[in-house]
Short mmCIF file of C-alpha atoms in Angstrom, two decimals:
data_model
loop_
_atom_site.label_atom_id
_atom_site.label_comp_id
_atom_site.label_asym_id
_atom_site.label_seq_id
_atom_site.Cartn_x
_atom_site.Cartn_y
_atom_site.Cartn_z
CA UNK I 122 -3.02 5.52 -45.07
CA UNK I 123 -0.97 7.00 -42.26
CA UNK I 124 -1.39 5.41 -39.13
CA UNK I 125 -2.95 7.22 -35.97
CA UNK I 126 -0.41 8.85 -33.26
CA UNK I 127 0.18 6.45 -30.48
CA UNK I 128 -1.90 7.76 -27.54
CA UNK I 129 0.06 8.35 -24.04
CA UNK I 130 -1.57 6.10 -21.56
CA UNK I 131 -0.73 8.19 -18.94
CA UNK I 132 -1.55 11.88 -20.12
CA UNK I 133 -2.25 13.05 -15.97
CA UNK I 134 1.70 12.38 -16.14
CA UNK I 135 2.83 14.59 -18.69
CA UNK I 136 0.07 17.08 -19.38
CA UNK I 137 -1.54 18.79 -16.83
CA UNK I 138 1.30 20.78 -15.50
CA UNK I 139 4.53 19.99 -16.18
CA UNK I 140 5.82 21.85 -19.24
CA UNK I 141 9.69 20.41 -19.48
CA UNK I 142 8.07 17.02 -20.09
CA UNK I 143 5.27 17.83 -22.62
CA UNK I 144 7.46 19.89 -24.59
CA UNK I 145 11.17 18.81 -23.82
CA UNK I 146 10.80 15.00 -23.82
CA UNK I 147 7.83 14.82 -26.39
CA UNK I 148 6.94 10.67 -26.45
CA UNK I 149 6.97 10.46 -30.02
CA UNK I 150 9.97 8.45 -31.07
CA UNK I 151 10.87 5.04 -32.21
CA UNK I 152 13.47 2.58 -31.29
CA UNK I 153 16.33 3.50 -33.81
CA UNK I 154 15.93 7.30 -32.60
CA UNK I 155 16.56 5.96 -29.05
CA UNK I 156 19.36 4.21 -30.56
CA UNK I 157 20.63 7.48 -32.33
CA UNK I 158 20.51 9.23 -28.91
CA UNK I 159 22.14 6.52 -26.76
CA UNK I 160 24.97 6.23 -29.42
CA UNK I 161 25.63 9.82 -29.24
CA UNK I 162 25.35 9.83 -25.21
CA UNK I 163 27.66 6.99 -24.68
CA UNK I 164 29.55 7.06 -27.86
CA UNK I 165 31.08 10.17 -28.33
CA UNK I 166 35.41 11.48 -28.28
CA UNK I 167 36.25 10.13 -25.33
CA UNK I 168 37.21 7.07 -26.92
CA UNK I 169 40.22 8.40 -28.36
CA UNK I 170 41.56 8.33 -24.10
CA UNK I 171 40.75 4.54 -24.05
CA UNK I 172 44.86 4.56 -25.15
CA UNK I 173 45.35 6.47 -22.12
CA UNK I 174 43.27 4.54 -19.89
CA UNK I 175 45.11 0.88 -21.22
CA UNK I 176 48.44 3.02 -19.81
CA UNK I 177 47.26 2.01 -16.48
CA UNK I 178 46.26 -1.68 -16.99
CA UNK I 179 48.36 -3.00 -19.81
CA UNK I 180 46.94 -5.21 -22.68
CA UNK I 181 45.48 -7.79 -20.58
CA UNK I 182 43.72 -6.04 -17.86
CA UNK I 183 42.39 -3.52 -20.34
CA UNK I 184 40.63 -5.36 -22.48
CA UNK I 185 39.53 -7.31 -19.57
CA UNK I 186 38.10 -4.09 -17.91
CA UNK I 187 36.91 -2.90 -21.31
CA UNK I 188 34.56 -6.27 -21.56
CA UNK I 189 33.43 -6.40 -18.21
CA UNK I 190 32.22 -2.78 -17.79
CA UNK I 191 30.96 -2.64 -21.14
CA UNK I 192 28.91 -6.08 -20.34
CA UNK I 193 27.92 -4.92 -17.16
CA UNK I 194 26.78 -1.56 -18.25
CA UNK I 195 24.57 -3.19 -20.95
CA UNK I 196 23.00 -5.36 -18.25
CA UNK I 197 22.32 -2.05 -15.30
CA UNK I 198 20.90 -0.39 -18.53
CA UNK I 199 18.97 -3.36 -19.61
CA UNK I 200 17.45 -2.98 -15.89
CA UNK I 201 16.58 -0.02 -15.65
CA UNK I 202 14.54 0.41 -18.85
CA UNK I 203 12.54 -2.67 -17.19
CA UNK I 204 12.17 -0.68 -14.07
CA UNK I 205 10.90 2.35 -15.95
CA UNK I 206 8.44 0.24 -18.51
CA UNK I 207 7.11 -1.42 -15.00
CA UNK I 208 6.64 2.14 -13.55
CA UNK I 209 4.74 2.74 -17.29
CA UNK I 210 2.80 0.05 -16.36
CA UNK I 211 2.30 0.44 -12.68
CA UNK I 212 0.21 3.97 -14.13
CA UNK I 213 4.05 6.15 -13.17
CA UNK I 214 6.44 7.30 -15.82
CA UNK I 215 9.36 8.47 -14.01
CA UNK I 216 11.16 10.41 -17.10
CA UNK I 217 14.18 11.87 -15.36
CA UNK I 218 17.38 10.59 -13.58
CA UNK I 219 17.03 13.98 -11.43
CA UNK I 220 14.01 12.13 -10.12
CA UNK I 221 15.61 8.82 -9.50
CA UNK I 222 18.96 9.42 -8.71
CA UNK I 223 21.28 12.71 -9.26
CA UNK I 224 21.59 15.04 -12.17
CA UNK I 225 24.13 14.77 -15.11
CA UNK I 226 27.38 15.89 -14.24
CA UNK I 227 29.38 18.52 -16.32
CA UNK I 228 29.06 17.26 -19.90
CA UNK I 229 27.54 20.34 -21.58
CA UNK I 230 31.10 21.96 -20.07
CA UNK I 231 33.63 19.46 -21.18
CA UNK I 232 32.01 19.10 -25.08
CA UNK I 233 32.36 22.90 -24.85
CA UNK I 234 35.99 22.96 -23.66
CA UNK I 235 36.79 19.74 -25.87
CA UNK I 236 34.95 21.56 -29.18
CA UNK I 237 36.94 25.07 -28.20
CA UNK I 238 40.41 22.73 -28.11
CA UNK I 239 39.60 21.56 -31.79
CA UNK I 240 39.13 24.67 -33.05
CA UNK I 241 42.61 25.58 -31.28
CA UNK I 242 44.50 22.32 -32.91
CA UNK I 243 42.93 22.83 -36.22
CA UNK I 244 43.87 27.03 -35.68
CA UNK I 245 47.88 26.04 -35.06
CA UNK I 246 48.04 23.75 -37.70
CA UNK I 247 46.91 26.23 -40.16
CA UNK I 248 48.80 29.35 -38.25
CA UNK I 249 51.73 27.92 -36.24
CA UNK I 250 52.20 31.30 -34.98
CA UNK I 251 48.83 32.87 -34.42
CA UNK I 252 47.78 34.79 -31.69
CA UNK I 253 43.86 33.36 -30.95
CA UNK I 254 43.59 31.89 -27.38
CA UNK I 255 42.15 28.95 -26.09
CA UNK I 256 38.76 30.79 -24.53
CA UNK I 257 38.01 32.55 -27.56
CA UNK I 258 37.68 29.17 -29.60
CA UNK I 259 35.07 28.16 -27.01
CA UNK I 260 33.73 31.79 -27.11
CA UNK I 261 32.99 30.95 -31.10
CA UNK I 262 31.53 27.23 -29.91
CA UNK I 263 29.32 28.87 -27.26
CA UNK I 264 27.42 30.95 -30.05
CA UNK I 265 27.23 28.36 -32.34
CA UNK I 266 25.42 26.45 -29.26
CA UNK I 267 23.51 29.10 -28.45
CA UNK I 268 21.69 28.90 -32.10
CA UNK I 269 21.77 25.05 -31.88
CA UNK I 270 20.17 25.06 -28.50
CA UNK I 271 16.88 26.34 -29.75
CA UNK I 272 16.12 23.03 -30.97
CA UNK I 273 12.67 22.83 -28.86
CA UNK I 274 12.71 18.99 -28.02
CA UNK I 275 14.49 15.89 -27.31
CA UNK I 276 12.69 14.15 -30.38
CA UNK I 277 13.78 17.02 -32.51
CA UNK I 278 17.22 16.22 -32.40
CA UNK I 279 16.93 12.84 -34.28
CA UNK I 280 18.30 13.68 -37.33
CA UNK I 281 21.42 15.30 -35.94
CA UNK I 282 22.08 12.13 -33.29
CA UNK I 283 21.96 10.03 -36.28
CA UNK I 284 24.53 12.07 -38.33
CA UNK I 285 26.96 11.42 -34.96
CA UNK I 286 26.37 8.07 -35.18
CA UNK I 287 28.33 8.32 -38.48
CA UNK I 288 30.54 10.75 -37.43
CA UNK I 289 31.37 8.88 -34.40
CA UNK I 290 32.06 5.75 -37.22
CA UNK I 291 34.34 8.09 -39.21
CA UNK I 292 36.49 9.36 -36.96
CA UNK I 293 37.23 6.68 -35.35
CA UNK I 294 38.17 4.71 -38.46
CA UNK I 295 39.98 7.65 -39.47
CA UNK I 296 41.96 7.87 -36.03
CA UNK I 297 42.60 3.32 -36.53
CA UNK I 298 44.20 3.70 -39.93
CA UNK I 299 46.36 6.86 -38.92
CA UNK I 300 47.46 4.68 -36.26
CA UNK I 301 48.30 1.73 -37.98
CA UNK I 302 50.00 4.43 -40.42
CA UNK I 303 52.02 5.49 -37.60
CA UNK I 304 53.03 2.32 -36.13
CA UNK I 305 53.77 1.18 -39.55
CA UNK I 306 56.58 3.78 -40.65
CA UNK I 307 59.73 4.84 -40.71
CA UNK I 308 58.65 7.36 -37.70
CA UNK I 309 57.16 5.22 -35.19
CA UNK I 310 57.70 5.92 -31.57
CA UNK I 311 59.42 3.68 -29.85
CA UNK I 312 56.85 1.09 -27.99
CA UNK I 313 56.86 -0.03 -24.11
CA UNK I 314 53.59 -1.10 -22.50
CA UNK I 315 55.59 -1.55 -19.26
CA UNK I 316 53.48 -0.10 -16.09
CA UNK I 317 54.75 2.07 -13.21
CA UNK I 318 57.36 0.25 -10.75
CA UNK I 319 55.97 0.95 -7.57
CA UNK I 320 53.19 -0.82 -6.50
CA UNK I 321 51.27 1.64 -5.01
CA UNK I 322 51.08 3.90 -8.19
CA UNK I 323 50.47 0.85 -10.29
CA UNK I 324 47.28 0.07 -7.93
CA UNK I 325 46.40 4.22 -8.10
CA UNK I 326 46.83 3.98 -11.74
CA UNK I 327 44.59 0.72 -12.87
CA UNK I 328 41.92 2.24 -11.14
CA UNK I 329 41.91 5.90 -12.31
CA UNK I 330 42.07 3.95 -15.59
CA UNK I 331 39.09 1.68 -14.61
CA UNK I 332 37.19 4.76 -13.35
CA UNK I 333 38.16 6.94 -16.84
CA UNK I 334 36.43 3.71 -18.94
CA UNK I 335 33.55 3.59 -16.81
CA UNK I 336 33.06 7.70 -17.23
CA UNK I 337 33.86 6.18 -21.09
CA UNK I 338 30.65 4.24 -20.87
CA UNK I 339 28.54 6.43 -18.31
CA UNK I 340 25.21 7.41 -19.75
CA UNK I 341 22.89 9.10 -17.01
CA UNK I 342 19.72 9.99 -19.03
CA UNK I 343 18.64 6.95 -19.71
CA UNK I 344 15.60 7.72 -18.11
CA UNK I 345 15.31 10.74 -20.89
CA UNK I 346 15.60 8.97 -23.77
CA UNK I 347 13.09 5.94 -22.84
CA UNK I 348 10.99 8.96 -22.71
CA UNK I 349 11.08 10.13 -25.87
CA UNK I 350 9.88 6.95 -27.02
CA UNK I 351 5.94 6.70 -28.14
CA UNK I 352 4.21 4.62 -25.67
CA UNK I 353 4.03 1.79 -24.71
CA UNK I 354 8.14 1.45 -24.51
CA UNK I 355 7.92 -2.36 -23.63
CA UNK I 356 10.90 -3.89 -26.07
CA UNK I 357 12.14 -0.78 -27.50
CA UNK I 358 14.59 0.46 -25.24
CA UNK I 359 16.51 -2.85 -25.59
CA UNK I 360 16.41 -2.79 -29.60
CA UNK I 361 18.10 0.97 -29.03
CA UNK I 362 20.40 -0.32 -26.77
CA UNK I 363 21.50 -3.39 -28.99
CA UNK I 364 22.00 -0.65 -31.76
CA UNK I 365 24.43 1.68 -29.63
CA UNK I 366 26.12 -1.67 -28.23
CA UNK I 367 26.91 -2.37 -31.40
CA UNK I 368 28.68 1.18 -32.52
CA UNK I 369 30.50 1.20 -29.00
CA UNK I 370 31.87 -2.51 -29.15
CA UNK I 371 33.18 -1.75 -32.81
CA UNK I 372 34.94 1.47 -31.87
CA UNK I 373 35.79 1.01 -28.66
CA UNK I 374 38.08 -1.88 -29.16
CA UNK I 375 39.47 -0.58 -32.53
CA UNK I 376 40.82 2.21 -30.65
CA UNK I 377 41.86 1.15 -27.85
CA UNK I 378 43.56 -1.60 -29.53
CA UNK I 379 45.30 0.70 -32.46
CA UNK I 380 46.31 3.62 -30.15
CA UNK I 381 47.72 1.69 -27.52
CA UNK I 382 49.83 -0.81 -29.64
CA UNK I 383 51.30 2.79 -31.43
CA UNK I 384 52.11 4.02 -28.18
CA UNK I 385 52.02 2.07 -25.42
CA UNK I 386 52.78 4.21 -22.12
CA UNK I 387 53.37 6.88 -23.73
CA UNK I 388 49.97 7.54 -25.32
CA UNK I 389 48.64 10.69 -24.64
CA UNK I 390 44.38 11.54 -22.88
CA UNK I 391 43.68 12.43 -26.86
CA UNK I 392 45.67 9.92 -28.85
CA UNK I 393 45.02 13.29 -31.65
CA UNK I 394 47.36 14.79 -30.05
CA UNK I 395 49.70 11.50 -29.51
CA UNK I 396 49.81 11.64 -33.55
CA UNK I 397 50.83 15.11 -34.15
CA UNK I 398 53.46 15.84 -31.68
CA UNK I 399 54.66 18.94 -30.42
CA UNK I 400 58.20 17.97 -31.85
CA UNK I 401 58.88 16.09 -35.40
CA UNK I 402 56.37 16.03 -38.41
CA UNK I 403 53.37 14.86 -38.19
CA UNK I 404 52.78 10.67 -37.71
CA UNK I 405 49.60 10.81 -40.10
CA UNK I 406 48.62 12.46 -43.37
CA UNK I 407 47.54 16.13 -42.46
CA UNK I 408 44.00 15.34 -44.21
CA UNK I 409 43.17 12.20 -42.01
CA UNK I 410 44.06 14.37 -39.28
CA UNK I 411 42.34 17.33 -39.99
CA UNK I 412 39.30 15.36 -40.86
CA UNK I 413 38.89 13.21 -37.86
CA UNK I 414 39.25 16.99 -35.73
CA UNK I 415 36.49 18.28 -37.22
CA UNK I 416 34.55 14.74 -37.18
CA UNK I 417 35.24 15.06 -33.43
CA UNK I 418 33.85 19.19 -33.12
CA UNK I 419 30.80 18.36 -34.88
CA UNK I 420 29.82 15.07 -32.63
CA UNK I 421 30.74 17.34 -29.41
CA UNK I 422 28.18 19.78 -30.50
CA UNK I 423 25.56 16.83 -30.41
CA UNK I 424 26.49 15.61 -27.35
CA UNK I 425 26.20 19.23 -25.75
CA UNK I 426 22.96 19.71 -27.10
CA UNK I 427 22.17 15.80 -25.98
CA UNK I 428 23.13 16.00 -22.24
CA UNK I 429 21.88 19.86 -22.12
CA UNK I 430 18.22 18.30 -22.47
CA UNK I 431 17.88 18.16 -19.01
CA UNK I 432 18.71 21.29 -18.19
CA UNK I 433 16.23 22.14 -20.78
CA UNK I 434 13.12 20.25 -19.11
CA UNK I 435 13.84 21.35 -15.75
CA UNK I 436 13.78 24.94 -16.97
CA UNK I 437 10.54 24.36 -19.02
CA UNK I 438 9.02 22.57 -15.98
CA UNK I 439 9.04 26.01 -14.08
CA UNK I 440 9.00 28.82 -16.56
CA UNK I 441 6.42 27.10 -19.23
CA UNK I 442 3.25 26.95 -19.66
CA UNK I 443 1.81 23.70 -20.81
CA UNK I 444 -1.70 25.40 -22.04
CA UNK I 445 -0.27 27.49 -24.88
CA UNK I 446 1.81 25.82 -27.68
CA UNK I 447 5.13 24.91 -27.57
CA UNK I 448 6.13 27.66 -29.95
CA UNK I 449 3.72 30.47 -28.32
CA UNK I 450 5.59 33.86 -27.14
CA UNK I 451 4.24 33.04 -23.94
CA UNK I 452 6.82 29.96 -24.23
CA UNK I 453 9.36 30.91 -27.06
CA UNK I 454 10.68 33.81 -25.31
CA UNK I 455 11.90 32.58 -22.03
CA UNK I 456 12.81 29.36 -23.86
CA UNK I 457 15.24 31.57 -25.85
CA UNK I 458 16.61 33.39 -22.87
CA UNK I 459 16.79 30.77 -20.04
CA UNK I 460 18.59 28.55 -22.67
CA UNK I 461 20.87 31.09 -23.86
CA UNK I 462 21.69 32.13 -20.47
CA UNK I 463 22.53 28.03 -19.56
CA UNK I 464 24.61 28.04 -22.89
CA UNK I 465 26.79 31.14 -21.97
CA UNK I 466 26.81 29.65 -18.11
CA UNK I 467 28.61 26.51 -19.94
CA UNK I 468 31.41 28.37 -21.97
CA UNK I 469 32.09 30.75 -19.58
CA UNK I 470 32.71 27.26 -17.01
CA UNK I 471 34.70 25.49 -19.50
CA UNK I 472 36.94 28.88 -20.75
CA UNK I 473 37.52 29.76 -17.26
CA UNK I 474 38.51 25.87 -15.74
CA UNK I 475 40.27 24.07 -19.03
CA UNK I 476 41.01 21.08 -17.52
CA UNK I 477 38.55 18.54 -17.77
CA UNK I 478 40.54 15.66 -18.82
CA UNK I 479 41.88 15.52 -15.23
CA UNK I 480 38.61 15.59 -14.05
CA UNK I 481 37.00 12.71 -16.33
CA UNK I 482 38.40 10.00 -13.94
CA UNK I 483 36.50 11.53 -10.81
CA UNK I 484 33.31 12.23 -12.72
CA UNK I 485 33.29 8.39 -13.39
CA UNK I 486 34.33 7.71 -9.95
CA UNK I 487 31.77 9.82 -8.47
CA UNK I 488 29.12 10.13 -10.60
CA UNK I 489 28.80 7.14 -13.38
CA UNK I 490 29.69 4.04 -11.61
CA UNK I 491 26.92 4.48 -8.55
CA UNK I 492 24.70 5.64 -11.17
CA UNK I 493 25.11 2.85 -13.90
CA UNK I 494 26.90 0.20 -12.15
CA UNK I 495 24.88 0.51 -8.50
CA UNK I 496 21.31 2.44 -8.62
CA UNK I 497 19.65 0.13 -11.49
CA UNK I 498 20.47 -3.44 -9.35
CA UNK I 499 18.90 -1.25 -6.46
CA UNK I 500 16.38 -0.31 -8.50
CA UNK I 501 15.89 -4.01 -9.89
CA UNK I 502 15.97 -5.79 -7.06
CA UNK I 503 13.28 -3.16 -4.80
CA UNK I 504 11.15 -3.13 -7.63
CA UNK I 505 10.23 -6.81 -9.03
CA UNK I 506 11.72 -8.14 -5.47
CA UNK I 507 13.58 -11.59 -7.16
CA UNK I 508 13.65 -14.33 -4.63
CA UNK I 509 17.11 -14.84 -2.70
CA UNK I 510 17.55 -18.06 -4.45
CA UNK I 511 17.61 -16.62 -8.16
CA UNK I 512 20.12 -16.19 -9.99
CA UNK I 513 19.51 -12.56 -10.65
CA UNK I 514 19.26 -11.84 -6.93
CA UNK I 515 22.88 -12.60 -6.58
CA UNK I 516 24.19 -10.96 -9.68
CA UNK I 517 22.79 -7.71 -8.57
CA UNK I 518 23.89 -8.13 -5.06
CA UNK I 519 27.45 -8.95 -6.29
CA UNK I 520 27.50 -5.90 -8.82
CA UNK I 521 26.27 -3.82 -5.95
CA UNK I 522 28.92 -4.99 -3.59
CA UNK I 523 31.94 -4.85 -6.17
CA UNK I 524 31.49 -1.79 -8.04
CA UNK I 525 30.61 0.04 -4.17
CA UNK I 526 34.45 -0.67 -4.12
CA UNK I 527 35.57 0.24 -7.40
CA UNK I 528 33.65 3.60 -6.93
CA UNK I 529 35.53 4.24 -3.78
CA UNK I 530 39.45 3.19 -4.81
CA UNK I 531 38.57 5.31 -8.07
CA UNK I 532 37.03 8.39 -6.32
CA UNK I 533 40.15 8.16 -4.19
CA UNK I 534 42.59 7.10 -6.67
CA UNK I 535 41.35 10.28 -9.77
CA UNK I 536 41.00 12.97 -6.87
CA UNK I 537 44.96 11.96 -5.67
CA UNK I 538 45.88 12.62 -9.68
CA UNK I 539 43.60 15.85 -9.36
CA UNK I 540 45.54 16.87 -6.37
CA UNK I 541 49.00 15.94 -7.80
CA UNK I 542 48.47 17.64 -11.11
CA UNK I 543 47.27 20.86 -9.54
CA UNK I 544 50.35 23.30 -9.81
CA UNK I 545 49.19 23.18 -13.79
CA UNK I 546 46.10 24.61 -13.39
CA UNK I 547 45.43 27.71 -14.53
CA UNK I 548 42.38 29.91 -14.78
CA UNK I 549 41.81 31.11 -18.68
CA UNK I 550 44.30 29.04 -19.79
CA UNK I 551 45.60 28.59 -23.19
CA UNK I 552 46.01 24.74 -22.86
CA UNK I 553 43.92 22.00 -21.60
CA UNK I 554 45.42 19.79 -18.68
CA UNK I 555 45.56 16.45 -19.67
#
């Protein structure tokens, strides 16, 4: 006999007016489909930079930046789902990060522009010499988006977030063996992990690279997924969490590890691209490569429709009506326009400014790190109020205090590479600055 739907305890919450909650962030899930979301949130392409990002630190301090952010992001995330099962408790569900700290920044652009370059590498691979440009790649992703964007609810796009958690698996394995392919034959670049000689670029660099893995491990709806979950929350948040842990731990150092031993300095912000060069054959079998691409488009298009959730509720909140269903015309229709509209906003952003990867650093400067590394010790500490003596009081403070100062060396350090690299921007272009 099926069991009863769990009851929200706090229906005056979701129900009586606001629309982008009822309907965008149904609470019906369980703990793996929190998993499946926060795995396709945190894991998702960007791994194949982590190469890029050891360029800055070398083998040591990479990994040792890779363990400590990863640890420490774990922990603020650990936090705040306490914070928001206390509010559950307390009779408040705050559901959004727009209500505790500041919206998502530019994701539903850059898995545009990143799904739009696929299309482009897998285009000139198959027609060296064919005329399609950049924007009209990420003209075709935009439509498919559009379609995929209908999807009426966070909860509803379970089944796809699990099918990145395997693509997410695959590619990555896929992108470790053609590495160790690479570094293996009679083809293999030349390696030197050797960092930049002057000081002050070596400083710049480490911490563009430990603001790029901290972007790498950003996740700032938290808040959205813990309410998809069917009350009460209390424990399964941290289950989901252990879950994506798991995936990101396993691929994170696999690539990391494989792409930068292959190339050292030289590796390249998509270690893809490290592997078929612009000069010389190819340093993997075309079919690895070719399947790990469209591995990669297919995540990106969850992770656009993940991060565009928000957008989603806050539009609902205003133009929907809670009283009539969720698939009324009363509701379906501007659902259909407003998030068609967003969609088009998106691609139009990401054809017009391709160069995202330069940008990646500051959005992790700016954005993650006082949002995942700072706000949730805040958040801790005002909320259960630990004694001064305890432990916990102190490892807050101290994550506070030191990531305050990573944020600010990395805002500074990814906006002087954003200056610098300037003279290559170019409106429409064909190519995405690295």
């Amino acid at each position: 006999m099926a069991e009863p739907p769990e009851r929200d305890p706090f229906p005056e919450f979701r129900l009586d007016s606001d629309a982008g909650a009822t309907f965008v962030l149904e609470s019906k899930g369980k703990w793996w489909h929190a998993g499946f979301h926060l795995t396709t949130a945190i894991v998702g392409p960007t791994i194949l930079t982590l190469p890029y990002a050891f360029r800055g630190l070398g083998w040591g301090l990479g990994f040792l930046c890779l363990t400590v952010l990863g640890c420490v992001t774990f922990y603020s995330y650990y936090l705040m789902s306490k914070v928001l099962e206390h509010c559950e408790k307390a009779g408040r569900r705050h559901i959004r990060f727009r209500e505790l700290a500041a919206d998502v920044l530019g994701v539903g652009i850059g898995a545009i522009l990143l799904a739009g370059e696929c299309l482009k590498i897998m285009y000139e691979n198959l027609s060296p010499n064919g005329s399609l440009k950049l924007y009209e790649f990420i003209a075709m992703v935009t439509v498919v988006m559009i379609v995929l964007s209908q999807l009426p609810s966070f909860h509803s796009l379970r089944h796809i977030n699990f099918a990145s958690l395997i693509l997410c698996l695959g590619y990555t394995f896929l992108m470790v063996g053609a590495c160790i392919n690479a570094g293996l034959s009679k083809n293999a670049p030349p390696r030197d992990y050797s960092l930049d000689h002057s000081g002050s670029s070596r400083v710049f660099s480490a911490f563009t690279s430990i603001s790029i893995i901290a972007a790498i491990f950003g996740n700032g709806i938290l808040p959205e997924i813990q309410a998809t979950l069917a009350p009460p929350a209390t424990g399964k948040m941290v289950k989901g969490l252990l879950m994506c842990y798991t995936v990101a731990f396993l691929t994170f150092y696999s690539a990391a590890v494989s792409g930068y031993w292959v190339f050292g300095n030289k590796s390249n912000s998509n270690i893809l691209k490290s592997l078929m060069p612009d000069e010389g054959p190819s340093l993997a079998p075309t079919i690895v490569l070719g399947l790990a691409v469209v591995f990669v488009l297919l995540q990106l298009l969850a992770i656009g429709l993940v991060y565009s959730q928000v957008a989603y509720e806050i539009m609902e909140k205003q133009s929907a009506d809670v009283k009539q269903g969720m698939f009324s015309k009363r509701n379906l229709i501007p659902r259909l326009i407003l998030r068609s509209l967003y969609v088009i906003f998106c691609g139009f952003m990401a054809a017009m400014l391709p160069f995202f990867g330069d940008i990646s650093g500051v959005v992790g400067a700016i954005g993650f790190i006082p949002l995942d590394f700072i706000l949730p010790m805040l958040l801790y500490n005002t909320t259960y109020k630990p004694s001064r003596s305890t432990l916990t009081y102190w490892i807050n403070l101290s994550i506070i205090i030191v990531f305050t100062g990573v944020g600010i060396m990395g805002s500074f350090s990814s906006i002087r590479k954003l200056v610098l690299d300037a003279n290559k921007f170019k409106l429409f272009s064909s190519d995405v600055v690295d």
